[in-house]
């Protein structure tokens, strides 16, 4: 299904712009009219990370006249494996600033607008206002649902992408362009249970996968802005990098969708953190009064070394994570072993159980399981190995 162009053409292209975009201009589908539309377009990219990096680079190279960047984070060394818009000299620099400098090197004719604040209910509508299209490169469910809802309320189509390890997904959500077109909630009415789907920071992502999905997002953005081709609105692209396999599935509009359905119940922005949950209710309840700091753990480890205390420190991360860094004296039992029940037979009944993961989310989830099995004095380490490396042992790498 083709759509009318989202943007009217700019008045003209300069001689320099004609030279720059000549390879677009000789494509009949794009031509002078399409390139003028790109020049007149205003696109907001949410995130200058894994997906935002290739998206921003290619939107700028394509000649999108105004690029907004919604990004509050700073560049970390671990970003450079996939976030190709940043370099070594950009470490510790705001990602938005770094991205703007890279864009200026690629195309000085692009106007970059920075939105350096974290998107939330108080500012998202204001940030989105005035853009023709949104490219969503977020990496958490709460923000994805907020982006979907805010874009719907403002009548702005958006291109969505998601990546994890070797797998990627992409789609266009634009119910305002057709009565039968779905929104993100039609595809995913409810977020997954907290802790069920690891983030890229926990599970990893193949760096080049970002380029594959980011390129699909830019391709769809150009089609929507210029009115060419058949955008994937109402379809879901699935990419398996290991098998080098693309699949395209039909996504139907849900008549009972809470946002765009016939009897919508979501009529304004909601509490998205509560809707998605950082951890399950069981984990949050288990962690109350049973969370210790890394400084407390350090003291406990010294007491154990001196024979003054005995406990079992359990690392619930995956083996490949433990190869990167670790807390000394921990026993590795991945979270999955607790979920399937195998881990409980490995735990002594006469010692306190202390659990940790990367940041404290997975250990809180496993803490709930252990407490439910009768280990009433079990605790977990708030902040996990990230806090340990930051506060206790900075000689170890982070990830």
Short mmCIF file of C-alpha atoms in Angstrom, two decimals:
data_model
loop_
_atom_site.label_atom_id
_atom_site.label_comp_id
_atom_site.label_asym_id
_atom_site.label_seq_id
_atom_site.Cartn_x
_atom_site.Cartn_y
_atom_site.Cartn_z
CA UNK A 1 0.00 0.00 0.00
CA UNK A 2 1.45 3.34 -1.04
CA UNK A 3 0.78 6.59 0.79
CA UNK A 4 0.76 10.24 -0.14
CA UNK A 5 4.09 11.95 0.64
CA UNK A 6 4.32 13.17 4.22
CA UNK A 7 6.17 16.33 3.16
CA UNK A 8 5.69 19.03 0.55
CA UNK A 9 8.73 19.77 -1.64
CA UNK A 10 11.14 22.56 -0.74
CA UNK A 11 11.24 25.50 -3.14
CA UNK A 12 14.55 24.53 -4.72
CA UNK A 13 17.86 22.71 -4.48
CA UNK A 14 21.08 24.68 -4.70
CA UNK A 15 23.71 23.79 -7.28
CA UNK A 16 25.82 22.23 -4.52
CA UNK A 17 22.84 20.15 -3.36
CA UNK A 18 22.16 18.96 -6.90
CA UNK A 19 25.76 17.73 -7.12
CA UNK A 20 25.59 16.11 -3.69
CA UNK A 21 22.33 14.24 -4.32
CA UNK A 22 22.86 13.45 -8.00
CA UNK A 23 22.62 9.68 -7.44
CA UNK A 24 19.17 10.21 -5.95
CA UNK A 25 18.08 12.65 -8.62
CA UNK A 26 18.68 10.19 -11.46
CA UNK A 27 16.39 7.60 -9.81
CA UNK A 28 13.00 8.22 -11.46
CA UNK A 29 11.06 7.36 -8.30
CA UNK A 30 12.95 9.94 -6.25
CA UNK A 31 13.99 12.62 -8.74
CA UNK A 32 14.03 16.32 -8.06
CA UNK A 33 10.62 16.30 -6.37
CA UNK A 34 11.52 13.54 -3.93
CA UNK A 35 14.83 15.14 -3.01
CA UNK A 36 13.09 18.45 -2.37
CA UNK A 37 10.70 16.65 -0.05
CA UNK A 38 13.63 15.19 1.87
CA UNK A 39 15.14 18.65 2.15
CA UNK A 40 11.89 19.96 3.60
CA UNK A 41 11.43 17.02 5.99
CA UNK A 42 11.73 17.10 9.76
CA UNK A 43 12.56 13.72 11.29
CA UNK A 44 13.06 12.97 14.97
CA UNK A 45 15.37 10.07 15.83
CA UNK A 46 14.95 8.76 19.35
CA UNK A 47 18.30 7.58 20.59
CA UNK A 48 21.78 7.98 19.12
CA UNK A 49 22.76 4.44 20.03
CA UNK A 50 22.77 1.13 18.17
CA UNK A 51 19.83 1.85 15.84
CA UNK A 52 20.03 5.63 16.00
CA UNK A 53 23.64 5.69 14.80
CA UNK A 54 23.10 4.21 11.31
CA UNK A 55 19.70 5.86 11.06
CA UNK A 56 21.12 9.33 11.70
CA UNK A 57 24.08 8.80 9.38
CA UNK A 58 21.96 7.69 6.44
CA UNK A 59 19.13 10.16 7.01
CA UNK A 60 21.74 12.92 6.99
CA UNK A 61 23.45 11.53 3.90
CA UNK A 62 20.05 11.25 2.17
CA UNK A 63 19.46 14.96 2.65
CA UNK A 64 16.75 15.11 5.32
CA UNK A 65 16.72 18.84 6.05
CA UNK A 66 16.05 18.77 9.80
CA UNK A 67 17.12 15.97 12.11
CA UNK A 68 16.05 15.97 15.73
CA UNK A 69 18.02 13.81 18.17
CA UNK A 70 16.38 12.82 21.44
CA UNK A 71 19.27 11.51 23.52
CA UNK A 72 20.35 12.17 27.12
CA UNK A 73 23.16 9.63 27.55
CA UNK A 74 26.93 9.98 27.15
CA UNK A 75 29.28 7.90 25.01
CA UNK A 76 30.79 4.87 26.74
CA UNK A 77 33.62 2.72 25.40
CA UNK A 78 31.27 -0.28 25.25
CA UNK A 79 29.07 1.65 22.80
CA UNK A 80 31.71 1.77 20.08
CA UNK A 81 31.22 -1.87 19.05
CA UNK A 82 27.92 -0.93 17.37
CA UNK A 83 27.21 2.81 17.73
CA UNK A 84 29.21 3.84 14.69
CA UNK A 85 28.30 7.51 14.79
CA UNK A 86 30.67 7.89 17.78
CA UNK A 87 34.45 7.49 18.02
CA UNK A 88 37.15 7.08 20.64
CA UNK A 89 37.53 10.85 21.01
CA UNK A 90 33.81 11.06 21.86
CA UNK A 91 33.99 8.90 25.00
CA UNK A 92 32.26 10.69 27.91
CA UNK A 93 30.81 13.25 25.50
CA UNK A 94 27.00 13.67 25.28
CA UNK A 95 25.80 11.34 22.53
CA UNK A 96 23.65 14.04 20.96
CA UNK A 97 26.62 16.38 20.65
CA UNK A 98 28.83 13.61 19.26
CA UNK A 99 26.15 12.66 16.71
CA UNK A 100 25.69 16.27 15.63
CA UNK A 101 29.42 16.61 14.97
CA UNK A 102 29.45 13.42 12.88
CA UNK A 103 26.43 14.58 10.89
CA UNK A 104 28.13 17.90 10.15
CA UNK A 105 31.03 15.96 8.62
CA UNK A 106 28.66 14.00 6.41
CA UNK A 107 26.25 16.73 5.36
CA UNK A 108 26.60 20.36 6.46
CA UNK A 109 23.22 21.16 4.88
CA UNK A 110 21.36 19.28 7.63
CA UNK A 111 19.95 21.27 10.54
CA UNK A 112 20.39 19.24 13.75
CA UNK A 113 18.13 19.91 16.73
CA UNK A 114 19.20 18.37 20.04
CA UNK A 115 16.75 17.23 22.70
CA UNK A 116 19.20 16.27 25.47
CA UNK A 117 16.60 15.44 28.10
CA UNK A 118 15.20 12.00 28.97
CA UNK A 119 11.81 11.58 27.33
CA UNK A 120 8.95 11.33 29.82
CA UNK A 121 5.27 12.16 30.10
CA UNK A 122 6.04 15.78 30.88
CA UNK A 123 8.01 16.54 27.72
CA UNK A 124 7.37 13.87 25.07
CA UNK A 125 4.46 15.62 23.36
CA UNK A 126 6.35 18.90 23.25
CA UNK A 127 9.47 17.21 21.82
CA UNK A 128 7.47 15.36 19.14
CA UNK A 129 5.48 18.41 18.08
CA UNK A 130 6.36 19.72 14.63
CA UNK A 131 8.13 16.63 13.28
CA UNK A 132 6.85 14.87 10.16
CA UNK A 133 8.14 11.43 11.13
CA UNK A 134 9.73 9.66 14.08
CA UNK A 135 12.38 6.95 13.91
CA UNK A 136 12.34 4.96 17.14
CA UNK A 137 15.67 3.50 18.27
CA UNK A 138 14.78 2.99 21.94
CA UNK A 139 15.84 -0.13 23.81
CA UNK A 140 13.25 -0.49 26.58
CA UNK A 141 9.57 -1.32 26.61
CA UNK A 142 8.37 1.60 28.72
CA UNK A 143 9.75 4.15 26.24
CA UNK A 144 8.45 2.17 23.24
CA UNK A 145 4.89 2.26 24.53
CA UNK A 146 5.21 5.95 25.37
CA UNK A 147 6.55 6.72 21.87
CA UNK A 148 3.71 4.77 20.30
CA UNK A 149 1.04 6.53 22.33
CA UNK A 150 2.47 10.04 21.97
CA UNK A 151 2.90 9.61 18.20
CA UNK A 152 -0.69 8.41 17.93
CA UNK A 153 -2.07 11.33 19.90
CA UNK A 154 -0.15 13.78 17.70
CA UNK A 155 -0.95 11.98 14.45
CA UNK A 156 2.73 11.37 13.57
CA UNK A 157 3.75 8.11 11.83
CA UNK A 158 6.83 6.39 13.16
CA UNK A 159 9.30 3.73 12.10
CA UNK A 160 10.11 1.19 14.79
CA UNK A 161 13.06 -1.17 15.14
CA UNK A 162 14.24 -3.69 17.70
CA UNK A 163 17.47 -5.71 18.02
CA UNK A 164 18.75 -8.50 20.25
CA UNK A 165 21.80 -10.68 19.71
CA UNK A 166 21.35 -11.91 16.10
CA UNK A 167 17.67 -11.03 15.67
CA UNK A 168 16.03 -7.84 14.50
CA UNK A 169 12.53 -6.56 13.82
CA UNK A 170 11.17 -3.48 12.09
CA UNK A 171 7.81 -2.01 11.19
CA UNK A 172 5.95 1.21 10.46
CA UNK A 173 3.15 2.20 12.80
CA UNK A 174 0.82 4.73 11.21
CA UNK A 175 -2.85 4.17 12.09
CA UNK A 176 -3.45 7.82 11.18
CA UNK A 177 -2.69 6.97 7.53
CA UNK A 178 -5.34 4.26 7.21
CA UNK A 179 -8.25 2.93 9.23
CA UNK A 180 -6.97 -0.64 8.91
CA UNK A 181 -3.38 0.06 9.97
CA UNK A 182 -2.15 -1.12 13.39
CA UNK A 183 -0.16 0.59 16.11
CA UNK A 184 2.54 -0.95 18.29
CA UNK A 185 -0.08 -1.99 20.86
CA UNK A 186 -1.89 -4.02 18.18
CA UNK A 187 1.30 -6.07 17.76
CA UNK A 188 2.22 -6.16 21.45
CA UNK A 189 -0.88 -5.43 23.57
CA UNK A 190 1.03 -6.10 26.78
CA UNK A 191 4.73 -5.86 27.63
CA UNK A 192 6.51 -9.11 28.49
CA UNK A 193 6.81 -10.00 32.17
CA UNK A 194 9.63 -8.07 33.85
CA UNK A 195 12.94 -9.86 33.45
CA UNK A 196 11.62 -12.21 30.76
CA UNK A 197 13.32 -10.40 27.84
CA UNK A 198 16.92 -9.36 28.58
CA UNK A 199 18.09 -5.99 27.35
CA UNK A 200 20.99 -5.68 24.92
CA UNK A 201 23.14 -4.68 27.89
CA UNK A 202 22.33 -8.04 29.49
CA UNK A 203 22.10 -10.32 26.46
CA UNK A 204 24.32 -8.58 23.92
CA UNK A 205 23.80 -7.63 20.29
CA UNK A 206 25.84 -8.28 17.15
CA UNK A 207 27.14 -4.86 16.19
CA UNK A 208 26.41 -5.12 12.47
CA UNK A 209 22.79 -6.10 13.20
CA UNK A 210 22.23 -2.47 14.16
CA UNK A 211 23.21 -1.40 10.65
CA UNK A 212 20.87 -3.95 9.06
CA UNK A 213 17.80 -2.87 11.02
CA UNK A 214 18.76 0.81 11.07
CA UNK A 215 19.05 0.74 7.27
CA UNK A 216 15.56 -0.76 7.01
CA UNK A 217 14.24 2.05 9.20
CA UNK A 218 15.84 4.72 7.01
CA UNK A 219 14.58 3.02 3.86
CA UNK A 220 11.04 3.15 5.23
CA UNK A 221 11.47 6.75 6.36
CA UNK A 222 12.53 7.84 2.86
CA UNK A 223 9.57 6.02 1.30
CA UNK A 224 7.11 7.67 3.68
CA UNK A 225 8.58 11.15 3.33
CA UNK A 226 8.64 11.04 -0.48
CA UNK A 227 5.55 8.91 -1.10
CA UNK A 228 7.30 6.15 -3.05
CA UNK A 229 7.13 2.38 -2.85
CA UNK A 230 5.19 0.20 -0.46
CA UNK A 231 6.03 0.96 3.20
CA UNK A 232 5.81 -1.86 5.71
CA UNK A 233 2.90 -0.34 7.61
CA UNK A 234 0.75 -3.27 8.65
CA UNK A 235 3.69 -5.65 8.26
CA UNK A 236 6.48 -6.89 10.51
CA UNK A 237 9.95 -7.49 9.10
CA UNK A 238 11.90 -10.17 10.97
CA UNK A 239 15.61 -10.67 10.34
CA UNK A 240 17.70 -13.62 11.51
CA UNK A 241 21.34 -12.70 10.95
CA UNK A 242 22.65 -16.19 11.72
CA UNK A 243 20.46 -17.83 9.08
CA UNK A 244 20.52 -14.75 6.81
CA UNK A 245 16.77 -14.95 6.58
CA UNK A 246 14.19 -12.20 6.22
CA UNK A 247 10.51 -12.82 6.85
CA UNK A 248 7.57 -10.46 6.45
CA UNK A 249 4.43 -11.06 8.48
CA UNK A 250 1.05 -9.40 8.24
CA UNK A 251 0.07 -7.39 11.33
CA UNK A 252 -3.64 -6.70 11.56
CA UNK A 253 -5.24 -3.84 13.40
CA UNK A 254 -6.72 -5.04 16.68
CA UNK A 255 -10.31 -3.78 16.98
CA UNK A 256 -9.92 -4.15 20.74
CA UNK A 257 -6.63 -2.24 20.90
CA UNK A 258 -6.46 -0.11 24.04
CA UNK A 259 -5.15 2.85 22.01
CA UNK A 260 -6.45 2.76 18.43
CA UNK A 261 -9.31 0.28 18.80
CA UNK A 262 -13.03 0.89 18.64
CA UNK A 263 -13.36 1.30 22.40
CA UNK A 264 -10.02 2.78 23.40
CA UNK A 265 -9.15 2.84 27.08
CA UNK A 266 -5.80 4.62 26.73
CA UNK A 267 -6.84 8.17 25.95
CA UNK A 268 -3.86 9.97 27.44
CA UNK A 269 -0.29 9.23 28.47
CA UNK A 270 -0.08 6.70 31.30
CA UNK A 271 2.52 5.61 33.86
CA UNK A 272 4.69 3.55 31.50
CA UNK A 273 7.19 2.41 34.11
CA UNK A 274 4.33 0.95 36.15
CA UNK A 275 2.74 -0.53 33.01
CA UNK A 276 5.95 -2.32 31.98
CA UNK A 277 7.51 -2.78 35.40
CA UNK A 278 11.24 -2.77 36.09
CA UNK A 279 10.90 -5.96 38.10
CA UNK A 280 7.94 -8.16 38.91
CA UNK A 281 5.83 -7.50 42.00
CA UNK A 282 7.22 -10.70 43.53
CA UNK A 283 10.81 -9.56 42.96
CA UNK A 284 10.14 -6.09 44.31
CA UNK A 285 8.54 -7.57 47.42
CA UNK A 286 11.39 -10.04 47.92
CA UNK A 287 14.00 -7.27 47.63
CA UNK A 288 12.45 -5.14 50.38
CA UNK A 289 14.74 -5.41 53.38
CA UNK A 290 16.85 -7.99 51.55
CA UNK A 291 19.07 -5.79 49.40
CA UNK A 292 22.65 -5.12 50.37
CA UNK A 293 25.20 -2.70 48.92
CA UNK A 294 28.50 -3.67 47.34
CA UNK A 295 30.35 -2.11 50.26
CA UNK A 296 28.41 -4.38 52.62
CA UNK A 297 29.26 -7.34 50.40
CA UNK A 298 32.93 -6.40 50.45
CA UNK A 299 32.84 -6.41 54.25
CA UNK A 300 31.01 -9.76 54.28
CA UNK A 301 33.60 -11.30 51.94
CA UNK A 302 36.42 -10.20 54.24
CA UNK A 303 34.60 -11.76 57.21
CA UNK A 304 34.13 -14.98 55.23
CA UNK A 305 37.83 -15.01 54.39
CA UNK A 306 38.66 -14.61 58.09
CA UNK A 307 36.28 -17.41 59.09
CA UNK A 308 33.92 -15.05 60.87
CA UNK A 309 30.97 -15.64 58.54
CA UNK A 310 29.84 -18.26 56.04
CA UNK A 311 27.56 -17.73 53.07
CA UNK A 312 27.28 -18.61 49.39
CA UNK A 313 27.63 -15.82 46.83
CA UNK A 314 25.76 -16.74 43.65
CA UNK A 315 26.28 -15.02 40.29
CA UNK A 316 23.07 -15.47 38.25
CA UNK A 317 24.48 -14.05 35.00
CA UNK A 318 25.39 -16.08 31.93
CA UNK A 319 28.84 -17.75 31.63
CA UNK A 320 30.01 -15.38 28.88
CA UNK A 321 29.24 -12.40 31.14
CA UNK A 322 31.25 -13.90 33.99
CA UNK A 323 34.23 -14.16 31.64
CA UNK A 324 34.23 -10.36 31.30
CA UNK A 325 34.21 -9.48 34.99
CA UNK A 326 33.24 -11.02 38.32
CA UNK A 327 32.95 -10.58 42.03
CA UNK A 328 35.61 -12.80 43.68
CA UNK A 329 34.33 -15.90 45.41
CA UNK A 330 31.02 -16.14 43.53
CA UNK A 331 29.52 -19.39 42.28
CA UNK A 332 28.00 -19.14 38.79
CA UNK A 333 24.40 -20.43 38.51
CA UNK A 334 22.56 -18.66 35.64
CA UNK A 335 19.06 -17.32 36.19
CA UNK A 336 17.61 -19.91 33.84
CA UNK A 337 18.60 -22.65 36.29
CA UNK A 338 16.45 -21.00 38.93
CA UNK A 339 13.52 -20.64 36.54
CA UNK A 340 13.55 -24.35 35.68
CA UNK A 341 14.13 -25.39 39.31
CA UNK A 342 17.51 -27.04 38.82
CA UNK A 343 19.42 -24.45 40.86
CA UNK A 344 17.72 -25.15 44.17
CA UNK A 345 19.39 -28.55 44.51
CA UNK A 346 22.77 -26.81 44.23
CA UNK A 347 22.16 -24.49 47.17
CA UNK A 348 23.14 -25.51 50.71
CA UNK A 349 20.37 -25.39 53.28
CA UNK A 350 22.61 -24.35 56.17
CA UNK A 351 24.16 -21.18 54.70
CA UNK A 352 22.89 -17.75 53.78
CA UNK A 353 22.44 -17.20 50.04
CA UNK A 354 23.68 -13.90 48.56
CA UNK A 355 22.83 -13.29 44.90
CA UNK A 356 24.10 -10.84 42.31
CA UNK A 357 23.78 -10.15 38.58
CA UNK A 358 24.88 -7.26 36.38
CA UNK A 359 22.62 -4.53 37.77
CA UNK A 360 20.31 -6.11 40.34
CA UNK A 361 17.24 -6.92 38.22
CA UNK A 362 17.89 -10.61 37.54
CA UNK A 363 19.16 -11.20 41.07
CA UNK A 364 15.93 -9.70 42.46
CA UNK A 365 13.91 -12.07 40.29
CA UNK A 366 15.91 -15.09 41.46
CA UNK A 367 15.79 -13.84 45.04
CA UNK A 368 12.01 -14.18 44.91
CA UNK A 369 12.38 -17.82 43.81
CA UNK A 370 14.92 -18.61 46.52
CA UNK A 371 12.85 -16.99 49.25
CA UNK A 372 9.83 -18.91 48.03
CA UNK A 373 11.84 -22.10 48.44
CA UNK A 374 12.38 -21.36 52.12
CA UNK A 375 15.66 -19.41 52.19
CA UNK A 376 14.21 -16.63 54.31
CA UNK A 377 17.52 -14.89 55.02
CA UNK A 378 18.63 -14.72 51.37
CA UNK A 379 19.64 -11.31 50.03
CA UNK A 380 20.77 -9.81 46.75
CA UNK A 381 23.31 -7.14 45.83
CA UNK A 382 21.83 -3.84 44.67
CA UNK A 383 23.60 -2.55 41.58
CA UNK A 384 25.26 -5.90 40.97
CA UNK A 385 28.65 -6.26 39.34
CA UNK A 386 28.30 -2.82 37.74
CA UNK A 387 28.35 -1.23 41.18
CA UNK A 388 31.14 -3.58 42.28
CA UNK A 389 33.42 -2.58 39.43
CA UNK A 390 32.54 1.09 39.84
CA UNK A 391 32.95 1.33 43.60
CA UNK A 392 35.16 -1.56 44.70
CA UNK A 393 37.30 -2.88 41.83
CA UNK A 394 37.66 -0.39 38.96
CA UNK A 395 40.50 -2.47 37.49
CA UNK A 396 37.91 -4.79 35.93
CA UNK A 397 36.17 -3.91 32.65
CA UNK A 398 32.50 -3.05 32.38
CA UNK A 399 30.16 -4.20 29.64
#
